[in-house]
mmCIF file of C-alpha atoms in Angstrom:
data_model
loop_
_atom_site.group_PDB
_atom_site.id
_atom_site.type_symbol
_atom_site.label_atom_id
_atom_site.label_comp_id
_atom_site.label_asym_id
_atom_site.label_seq_id
_atom_site.Cartn_x
_atom_site.Cartn_y
_atom_site.Cartn_z
ATOM 1 C CA MET A 1 79.968 111.028 10.427
ATOM 2 C CA LYS A 2 76.340 110.026 10.140
ATOM 3 C CA GLN A 3 75.020 111.109 6.753
ATOM 4 C CA ILE A 4 76.726 110.342 3.448
ATOM 5 C CA ALA A 5 75.723 111.557 -0.003
ATOM 6 C CA VAL A 6 76.641 109.457 -3.054
ATOM 7 C CA ILE A 7 76.386 111.106 -6.463
ATOM 8 C CA GLY A 8 75.680 108.628 -9.266
ATOM 9 C CA SER A 9 73.575 105.468 -9.012
ATOM 10 C CA GLY A 10 75.419 103.349 -11.581
ATOM 11 C CA THR A 11 77.527 100.282 -10.849
ATOM 12 C CA MET A 12 80.006 102.045 -8.570
ATOM 13 C CA GLY A 13 77.546 104.514 -7.029
ATOM 14 C CA ASN A 14 74.965 101.955 -5.990
ATOM 15 C CA GLY A 15 77.739 99.700 -4.679
ATOM 16 C CA ILE A 16 79.160 102.530 -2.552
ATOM 17 C CA ALA A 17 75.680 103.437 -1.290
ATOM 18 C CA HIS A 18 75.043 99.763 -0.432
ATOM 19 C CA THR A 19 78.327 99.535 1.488
ATOM 20 C CA PHE A 20 77.763 102.666 3.584
ATOM 21 C CA ALA A 21 74.121 101.771 4.269
ATOM 22 C CA GLN A 22 75.020 98.246 5.350
ATOM 23 C CA ALA A 23 77.532 99.759 7.787
ATOM 24 C CA GLY A 24 74.712 101.758 9.403
ATOM 25 C CA PHE A 25 75.117 105.166 7.759
ATOM 26 C CA THR A 26 72.217 107.185 6.389
ATOM 27 C CA VAL A 27 72.883 107.429 2.657
ATOM 28 C CA LYS A 28 71.459 109.939 0.220
ATOM 29 C CA LEU A 29 71.803 108.462 -3.279
ATOM 30 C CA ILE A 30 71.655 111.182 -5.933
ATOM 31 C CA ASP A 31 71.145 110.898 -9.689
ATOM 32 C CA ILE A 32 69.527 113.215 -12.225
ATOM 33 C CA SER A 33 67.531 110.242 -13.592
ATOM 34 C CA GLU A 34 64.696 108.715 -11.563
ATOM 35 C CA LYS A 35 64.908 105.642 -13.786
ATOM 36 C CA SER A 36 68.618 105.235 -12.961
ATOM 37 C CA LEU A 37 67.845 105.538 -9.257
ATOM 38 C CA GLU A 38 65.186 102.831 -9.515
ATOM 39 C CA LYS A 39 67.636 100.589 -11.357
ATOM 40 C CA GLY A 40 70.337 101.291 -8.767
ATOM 41 C CA MET A 41 68.032 100.433 -5.869
ATOM 42 C CA ALA A 42 66.930 97.243 -7.645
ATOM 43 C CA THR A 43 70.585 96.249 -8.006
ATOM 44 C CA ILE A 44 71.199 96.873 -4.311
ATOM 45 C CA ALA A 45 68.160 94.757 -3.383
ATOM 46 C CA ALA A 46 69.284 91.929 -5.665
ATOM 47 C CA ASN A 47 72.813 91.976 -4.241
ATOM 48 C CA LEU A 48 71.443 91.912 -0.702
ATOM 49 C CA ASP A 49 69.193 88.982 -1.626
ATOM 50 C CA ARG A 50 72.271 87.059 -2.754
ATOM 51 C CA MET A 51 73.969 87.820 0.540
ATOM 52 C CA VAL A 52 70.912 86.567 2.449
ATOM 53 C CA THR A 53 70.881 83.370 0.378
ATOM 54 C CA LYS A 54 74.571 82.797 1.154
ATOM 55 C CA GLY A 55 73.932 83.394 4.858
ATOM 56 C CA SER A 56 76.320 86.344 5.144
ATOM 57 C CA ILE A 57 73.503 88.665 6.306
ATOM 58 C CA THR A 58 69.981 88.199 7.663
ATOM 59 C CA GLU A 59 66.686 89.295 6.129
ATOM 60 C CA GLU A 60 66.528 91.952 8.853
ATOM 61 C CA ASP A 61 69.994 93.227 7.839
ATOM 62 C CA LYS A 62 68.760 93.528 4.264
ATOM 63 C CA HIS A 63 65.727 95.613 5.236
ATOM 64 C CA LYS A 64 67.811 97.857 7.510
ATOM 65 C CA THR A 65 70.284 98.483 4.701
ATOM 66 C CA ILE A 66 67.584 99.435 2.206
ATOM 67 C CA SER A 67 65.819 101.649 4.777
ATOM 68 C CA ASN A 68 69.097 103.554 5.285
ATOM 69 C CA ILE A 69 69.061 104.774 1.662
ATOM 70 C CA ILE A 70 67.042 107.773 0.465
ATOM 71 C CA THR A 71 67.042 108.751 -3.225
ATOM 72 C CA TYR A 72 67.174 112.251 -4.713
ATOM 73 C CA THR A 73 67.180 113.716 -8.208
ATOM 74 C CA ASP A 74 68.281 117.177 -7.025
ATOM 75 C CA ILE A 75 71.882 117.521 -5.854
ATOM 76 C CA LYS A 76 71.082 120.528 -3.633
ATOM 77 C CA ASP A 77 68.433 118.595 -1.702
ATOM 78 C CA GLY A 78 70.564 115.457 -1.536
ATOM 79 C CA VAL A 79 73.662 116.948 0.072
ATOM 80 C CA VAL A 80 71.849 118.872 2.834
ATOM 81 C CA GLY A 81 73.103 117.784 6.259
ATOM 82 C CA CYS A 82 75.746 115.421 4.891
ATOM 83 C CA ASP A 83 79.207 115.113 6.422
ATOM 84 C CA LEU A 84 80.753 113.468 3.352
ATOM 85 C CA VAL A 85 79.886 113.553 -0.341
ATOM 86 C CA VAL A 86 81.245 110.765 -2.545
ATOM 87 C CA GLU A 87 81.092 111.489 -6.265
ATOM 88 C CA ALA A 88 80.731 108.350 -8.365
ATOM 89 C CA ALA A 89 79.671 109.767 -11.726
ATOM 90 C CA THR A 90 80.930 108.657 -15.126
ATOM 91 C CA GLU A 91 84.718 108.821 -15.600
ATOM 92 C CA ASN A 92 84.579 112.107 -17.496
ATOM 93 C CA VAL A 93 86.817 115.039 -16.537
ATOM 94 C CA THR A 94 84.389 117.805 -17.527
ATOM 95 C CA LEU A 95 81.458 116.169 -15.752
ATOM 96 C CA LYS A 96 83.426 115.709 -12.533
ATOM 97 C CA MET A 97 84.756 119.277 -12.621
ATOM 98 C CA ASN A 98 81.202 120.612 -12.950
ATOM 99 C CA ILE A 99 79.928 118.460 -10.079
ATOM 100 C CA PHE A 100 82.673 119.662 -7.740
ATOM 101 C CA LYS A 101 82.074 123.296 -8.703
ATOM 102 C CA GLN A 102 78.430 122.773 -7.701
ATOM 103 C CA LEU A 103 79.428 121.074 -4.455
ATOM 104 C CA SER A 104 81.755 123.955 -3.620
ATOM 105 C CA ASP A 105 78.838 126.371 -3.950
ATOM 106 C CA ILE A 106 76.194 124.389 -2.060
ATOM 107 C CA CYS A 107 78.057 122.459 0.664
ATOM 108 C CA ASP A 108 79.330 123.879 3.955
ATOM 109 C CA HIS A 109 83.098 124.332 3.972
ATOM 110 C CA ASN A 110 83.584 121.591 6.564
ATOM 111 C CA VAL A 111 81.980 118.903 4.364
ATOM 112 C CA ILE A 112 84.546 116.418 2.999
ATOM 113 C CA LEU A 113 84.302 115.949 -0.765
ATOM 114 C CA ALA A 114 85.546 112.640 -2.185
ATOM 115 C CA SER A 115 85.764 111.310 -5.714
ATOM 116 C CA ASN A 116 85.615 107.665 -6.729
ATOM 117 C CA THR A 117 87.614 108.487 -9.854
ATOM 118 C CA SER A 118 89.866 105.680 -11.019
ATOM 119 C CA SER A 119 92.384 107.901 -12.814
ATOM 120 C CA ILE A 120 91.557 111.635 -12.872
ATOM 121 C CA SER A 121 93.751 113.988 -10.833
ATOM 122 C CA ILE A 122 92.435 114.744 -7.338
ATOM 123 C CA THR A 123 94.518 117.933 -7.435
ATOM 124 C CA GLN A 124 92.686 119.019 -10.592
ATOM 125 C CA ILE A 125 89.325 118.175 -9.008
ATOM 126 C CA GLY A 126 90.284 120.004 -5.801
ATOM 127 C CA ALA A 127 91.152 123.132 -7.772
ATOM 128 C CA GLN A 128 87.428 123.553 -8.495
ATOM 129 C CA VAL A 129 86.616 123.836 -4.785
ATOM 130 C CA VAL A 130 86.895 126.456 -2.045
ATOM 131 C CA HIS A 131 89.089 124.852 0.638
ATOM 132 C CA PRO A 132 90.664 122.127 -1.551
ATOM 133 C CA GLU A 133 92.252 120.581 1.540
ATOM 134 C CA ARG A 134 88.940 118.735 2.071
ATOM 135 C CA VAL A 135 89.008 117.033 -1.352
ATOM 136 C CA ILE A 136 90.264 113.442 -1.484
ATOM 137 C CA GLY A 137 90.044 110.334 -3.657
ATOM 138 C CA MET A 138 88.197 107.204 -2.501
ATOM 139 C CA HIS A 139 88.707 104.698 -5.300
ATOM 140 C CA PHE A 140 86.547 101.695 -4.449
ATOM 141 C CA MET A 141 86.942 98.450 -6.385
ATOM 142 C CA ASN A 142 84.120 96.693 -8.257
ATOM 143 C CA PRO A 143 82.025 94.969 -6.923
ATOM 144 C CA VAL A 144 82.149 97.442 -4.041
ATOM 145 C CA PRO A 145 80.294 95.410 -1.375
ATOM 146 C CA ILE A 146 82.746 92.515 -1.825
ATOM 147 C CA MET A 147 86.144 93.974 -2.699
ATOM 148 C CA LYS A 148 88.203 95.019 0.328
ATOM 149 C CA LEU A 149 90.565 97.581 -1.188
ATOM 150 C CA VAL A 150 89.968 101.328 -1.220
ATOM 151 C CA GLU A 151 92.695 103.477 -2.779
ATOM 152 C CA ILE A 152 92.849 106.712 -0.771
ATOM 153 C CA ILE A 153 94.348 109.398 -3.002
ATOM 154 C CA ARG A 154 95.788 112.575 -1.560
ATOM 155 C CA GLY A 155 95.675 115.610 -3.817
ATOM 156 C CA TYR A 156 98.360 118.296 -3.616
ATOM 157 C CA SER A 157 96.293 120.223 -1.042
ATOM 158 C CA THR A 158 94.544 117.365 0.812
ATOM 159 C CA SER A 159 95.054 117.780 4.557
ATOM 160 C CA ASP A 160 96.440 115.202 6.973
ATOM 161 C CA GLU A 161 93.248 115.504 9.031
ATOM 162 C CA VAL A 162 90.948 114.700 6.095
ATOM 163 C CA THR A 163 93.189 111.812 5.045
ATOM 164 C CA LYS A 164 93.040 110.296 8.535
ATOM 165 C CA ILE A 165 89.258 110.710 8.732
ATOM 166 C CA ILE A 166 88.763 108.907 5.416
ATOM 167 C CA MET A 167 91.288 106.175 6.226
ATOM 168 C CA ASP A 168 89.505 105.500 9.539
ATOM 169 C CA LEU A 169 86.090 105.650 7.881
ATOM 170 C CA SER A 170 87.161 103.063 5.304
ATOM 171 C CA VAL A 171 88.149 100.691 8.104
ATOM 172 C CA LYS A 172 84.681 101.148 9.666
ATOM 173 C CA LEU A 173 83.244 100.015 6.317
ATOM 174 C CA GLY A 174 85.233 96.787 6.615
ATOM 175 C CA LYS A 175 87.655 97.883 3.891
ATOM 176 C CA THR A 176 91.438 98.003 3.716
ATOM 177 C CA PRO A 177 92.420 101.585 2.852
ATOM 178 C CA THR A 178 95.740 102.144 1.092
ATOM 179 C CA GLU A 179 97.117 105.681 0.815
ATOM 180 C CA VAL A 180 98.642 106.679 -2.524
ATOM 181 C CA ASN A 181 99.775 109.925 -4.111
ATOM 182 C CA ASP A 182 98.083 111.771 -6.931
ATOM 183 C CA TYR A 183 99.590 110.677 -10.244
ATOM 184 C CA PRO A 184 97.708 109.475 -13.351
ATOM 185 C CA GLY A 185 96.176 106.034 -12.778
ATOM 186 C CA PHE A 186 97.234 106.087 -9.109
ATOM 187 C CA VAL A 187 98.525 102.551 -8.325
ATOM 188 C CA ALA A 188 95.772 100.115 -9.326
ATOM 189 C CA ASN A 189 95.161 101.364 -12.843
ATOM 190 C CA ARG A 190 98.719 102.469 -13.512
ATOM 191 C CA ILE A 191 99.649 98.774 -13.273
ATOM 192 C CA LEU A 192 96.396 97.145 -14.426
ATOM 193 C CA MET A 193 95.560 99.177 -17.531
ATOM 194 C CA PRO A 194 98.910 98.722 -19.323
ATOM 195 C CA MET A 195 98.508 94.966 -18.723
ATOM 196 C CA ILE A 196 95.010 95.004 -20.220
ATOM 197 C CA ASN A 197 96.196 97.167 -23.107
ATOM 198 C CA GLU A 198 99.116 94.815 -23.786
ATOM 199 C CA SER A 199 96.712 91.871 -23.764
ATOM 200 C CA ILE A 200 94.611 93.641 -26.400
ATOM 201 C CA GLU A 201 97.790 94.368 -28.401
ATOM 202 C CA THR A 202 98.673 90.661 -28.180
ATOM 203 C CA LEU A 203 95.273 89.796 -29.657
ATOM 204 C CA TYR A 204 95.539 92.614 -32.230
ATOM 205 C CA ASN A 205 98.933 91.324 -33.403
ATOM 206 C CA GLY A 206 97.648 87.770 -33.799
ATOM 207 C CA VAL A 207 99.895 86.227 -31.163
ATOM 208 C CA ALA A 208 96.991 84.287 -29.660
ATOM 209 C CA GLY A 209 93.197 84.251 -29.442
ATOM 210 C CA VAL A 210 90.895 85.620 -26.743
ATOM 211 C CA SER A 211 90.498 82.429 -24.701
ATOM 212 C CA GLU A 212 94.187 81.533 -25.096
ATOM 213 C CA ILE A 213 95.346 84.889 -23.725
ATOM 214 C CA ASP A 214 92.960 84.695 -20.790
ATOM 215 C CA THR A 215 93.859 81.067 -20.086
ATOM 216 C CA VAL A 216 97.582 81.850 -19.951
ATOM 217 C CA MET A 217 97.008 84.616 -17.410
ATOM 218 C CA LYS A 218 94.551 82.627 -15.304
ATOM 219 C CA LEU A 219 96.491 79.389 -15.142
ATOM 220 C CA GLY A 220 100.010 80.725 -15.520
ATOM 221 C CA MET A 221 99.767 83.870 -13.369
ATOM 222 C CA ALA A 222 96.981 82.782 -10.976
ATOM 223 C CA HIS A 223 94.698 85.661 -11.983
ATOM 224 C CA PRO A 224 91.054 84.976 -11.046
ATOM 225 C CA MET A 225 89.926 86.239 -14.448
ATOM 226 C CA GLY A 226 91.787 86.836 -17.675
ATOM 227 C CA PRO A 227 92.658 90.419 -18.718
ATOM 228 C CA LEU A 228 90.297 90.445 -21.708
ATOM 229 C CA GLN A 229 87.398 89.182 -19.603
ATOM 230 C CA LEU A 230 88.315 91.751 -16.955
ATOM 231 C CA ALA A 231 88.319 94.514 -19.576
ATOM 232 C CA ASP A 232 84.807 93.451 -20.617
ATOM 233 C CA PHE A 233 83.745 93.493 -16.967
ATOM 234 C CA ILE A 234 85.184 96.975 -16.327
ATOM 235 C CA GLY A 235 83.832 98.324 -19.627
ATOM 236 C CA LEU A 236 86.027 98.926 -22.658
ATOM 237 C CA ASP A 237 84.991 102.586 -22.719
ATOM 238 C CA VAL A 238 86.198 102.971 -19.135
ATOM 239 C CA CYS A 239 89.495 101.254 -19.978
ATOM 240 C CA LEU A 240 89.967 103.589 -22.934
ATOM 241 C CA SER A 241 89.172 106.647 -20.822
ATOM 242 C CA ILE A 242 91.708 105.659 -18.140
ATOM 243 C CA LEU A 243 94.416 104.933 -20.713
ATOM 244 C CA ASN A 244 93.793 108.313 -22.339
ATOM 245 C CA VAL A 245 94.119 110.065 -18.961
ATOM 246 C CA MET A 246 97.413 108.266 -18.340
ATOM 247 C CA TYR A 247 98.692 108.935 -21.864
ATOM 248 C CA ASP A 248 97.819 112.639 -21.545
ATOM 249 C CA GLY A 249 99.299 112.809 -18.052
ATOM 250 C CA PHE A 250 102.630 111.100 -18.732
ATOM 251 C CA LYS A 251 103.043 111.794 -22.471
ATOM 252 C CA ASN A 252 104.563 108.309 -22.649
ATOM 253 C CA PRO A 253 103.674 106.131 -25.681
ATOM 254 C CA LYS A 254 103.545 102.996 -23.527
ATOM 255 C CA TYR A 255 100.144 104.211 -22.284
ATOM 256 C CA ALA A 256 98.720 104.819 -25.779
ATOM 257 C CA PRO A 257 95.548 102.718 -26.211
ATOM 258 C CA CYS A 258 95.631 99.888 -28.729
ATOM 259 C CA PRO A 259 93.828 100.725 -32.016
ATOM 260 C CA LEU A 260 91.652 97.619 -31.556
ATOM 261 C CA LEU A 261 90.384 98.975 -28.229
ATOM 262 C CA VAL A 262 89.660 102.374 -29.804
ATOM 263 C CA ASN A 263 87.730 100.776 -32.678
ATOM 264 C CA MET A 264 85.698 98.510 -30.398
ATOM 265 C CA VAL A 265 84.613 101.469 -28.269
ATOM 266 C CA MET A 266 83.678 103.493 -31.364
ATOM 267 C CA ALA A 267 81.638 100.495 -32.573
ATOM 268 C CA GLY A 268 79.790 100.296 -29.258
ATOM 269 C CA LYS A 269 81.327 96.942 -28.261
ATOM 270 C CA LEU A 270 81.880 97.856 -24.620
ATOM 271 C CA GLY A 271 81.830 94.472 -22.906
ATOM 272 C CA VAL A 272 79.248 93.091 -20.490
ATOM 273 C CA LYS A 273 77.149 96.263 -20.356
ATOM 274 C CA SER A 274 76.634 96.366 -24.137
ATOM 275 C CA GLY A 275 76.257 92.601 -24.531
ATOM 276 C CA GLU A 276 79.489 92.125 -26.490
ATOM 277 C CA GLY A 277 83.167 92.872 -26.143
ATOM 278 C CA PHE A 278 85.856 90.226 -26.435
ATOM 279 C CA TYR A 279 83.142 87.789 -25.378
ATOM 280 C CA ASP A 280 79.480 87.483 -26.356
ATOM 281 C CA TYR A 281 77.142 88.091 -23.394
ATOM 282 C CA SER A 282 73.826 87.814 -25.260
ATOM 283 C CA GLU A 283 72.979 84.518 -23.572
ATOM 284 C CA SER A 284 75.008 84.682 -20.355
ATOM 285 C CA LYS A 285 76.880 87.262 -18.288
ATOM 286 C CA LYS A 286 79.677 84.723 -17.950
ATOM 287 C CA ALA A 287 82.589 84.874 -20.386
ATOM 288 C CA GLU A 288 81.820 81.527 -22.020
ATOM 289 C CA LYS A 289 81.317 82.470 -25.669
ATOM 290 C CA ILE A 290 83.939 84.292 -27.747
ATOM 291 C CA ALA A 291 82.601 87.257 -29.745
ATOM 292 C CA LYS A 292 82.206 86.171 -33.373
ATOM 293 C CA GLN A 293 84.717 88.788 -34.550
ATOM 294 C CA PHE A 294 87.453 86.878 -32.727
ATOM 295 C CA ILE A 295 86.490 83.331 -33.658
ATOM 296 C CA LYS A 296 89.081 81.857 -35.976
#
């Protein structure tokens, strides 16, 4: 594998592009918005600058990484000559289905098609594609350049050969691939999202406040960040979307999203990216100030 296409230049997409490019691959970063591509490339440059400052890479490494990335606004142009396409678009079922239908039409049948979905069925995605045995899940963790885990999700039709190729490729990226089967939420979010949802329920029921809940989990359970802060970091809309996928998939009420989470998303309080969630990020991206709604 030499050329990789990444569809979507948001947080996950630009992180995946950064990771492949730093490992020496030619990366074609694709997004329908030129402005989003510019923002994605600026994020990559800023993250590389931080790595240079910390001494983990050299200035030359930074320039090589950036030079390995080419941007495109047309998916047909972007995927030409690629051995692997990684879709990292918004966590929306309809959007992902449409992208994979396009990829099925425009990519050669030997091109591996991967999705960075955090919850949507790889089997369902693969059903949109001719030769679904080449469709697989590569669920990277955020921030992608730093986090070691990649969940490798086999769909019902995913072949052993494709699974091995992607497992080996993940190792070449310096990641630790972990193979899981295709059920709603996979492993990471099947365990994480109910914990986040229960933390929101605990707040909703008045058991404790935002900082108290996060403090208990950080100091009592040795979590690096509290579940409410983590929800803000992930994006409350993303959390809601994943919970809805799991609730629809299992038909089990334990996955039903808390009404407080639903209301916050409808109100546009999405966490760090909107400037407010359980914490107020208007002055700092750090979770230092509780959102006024939750101040007693």
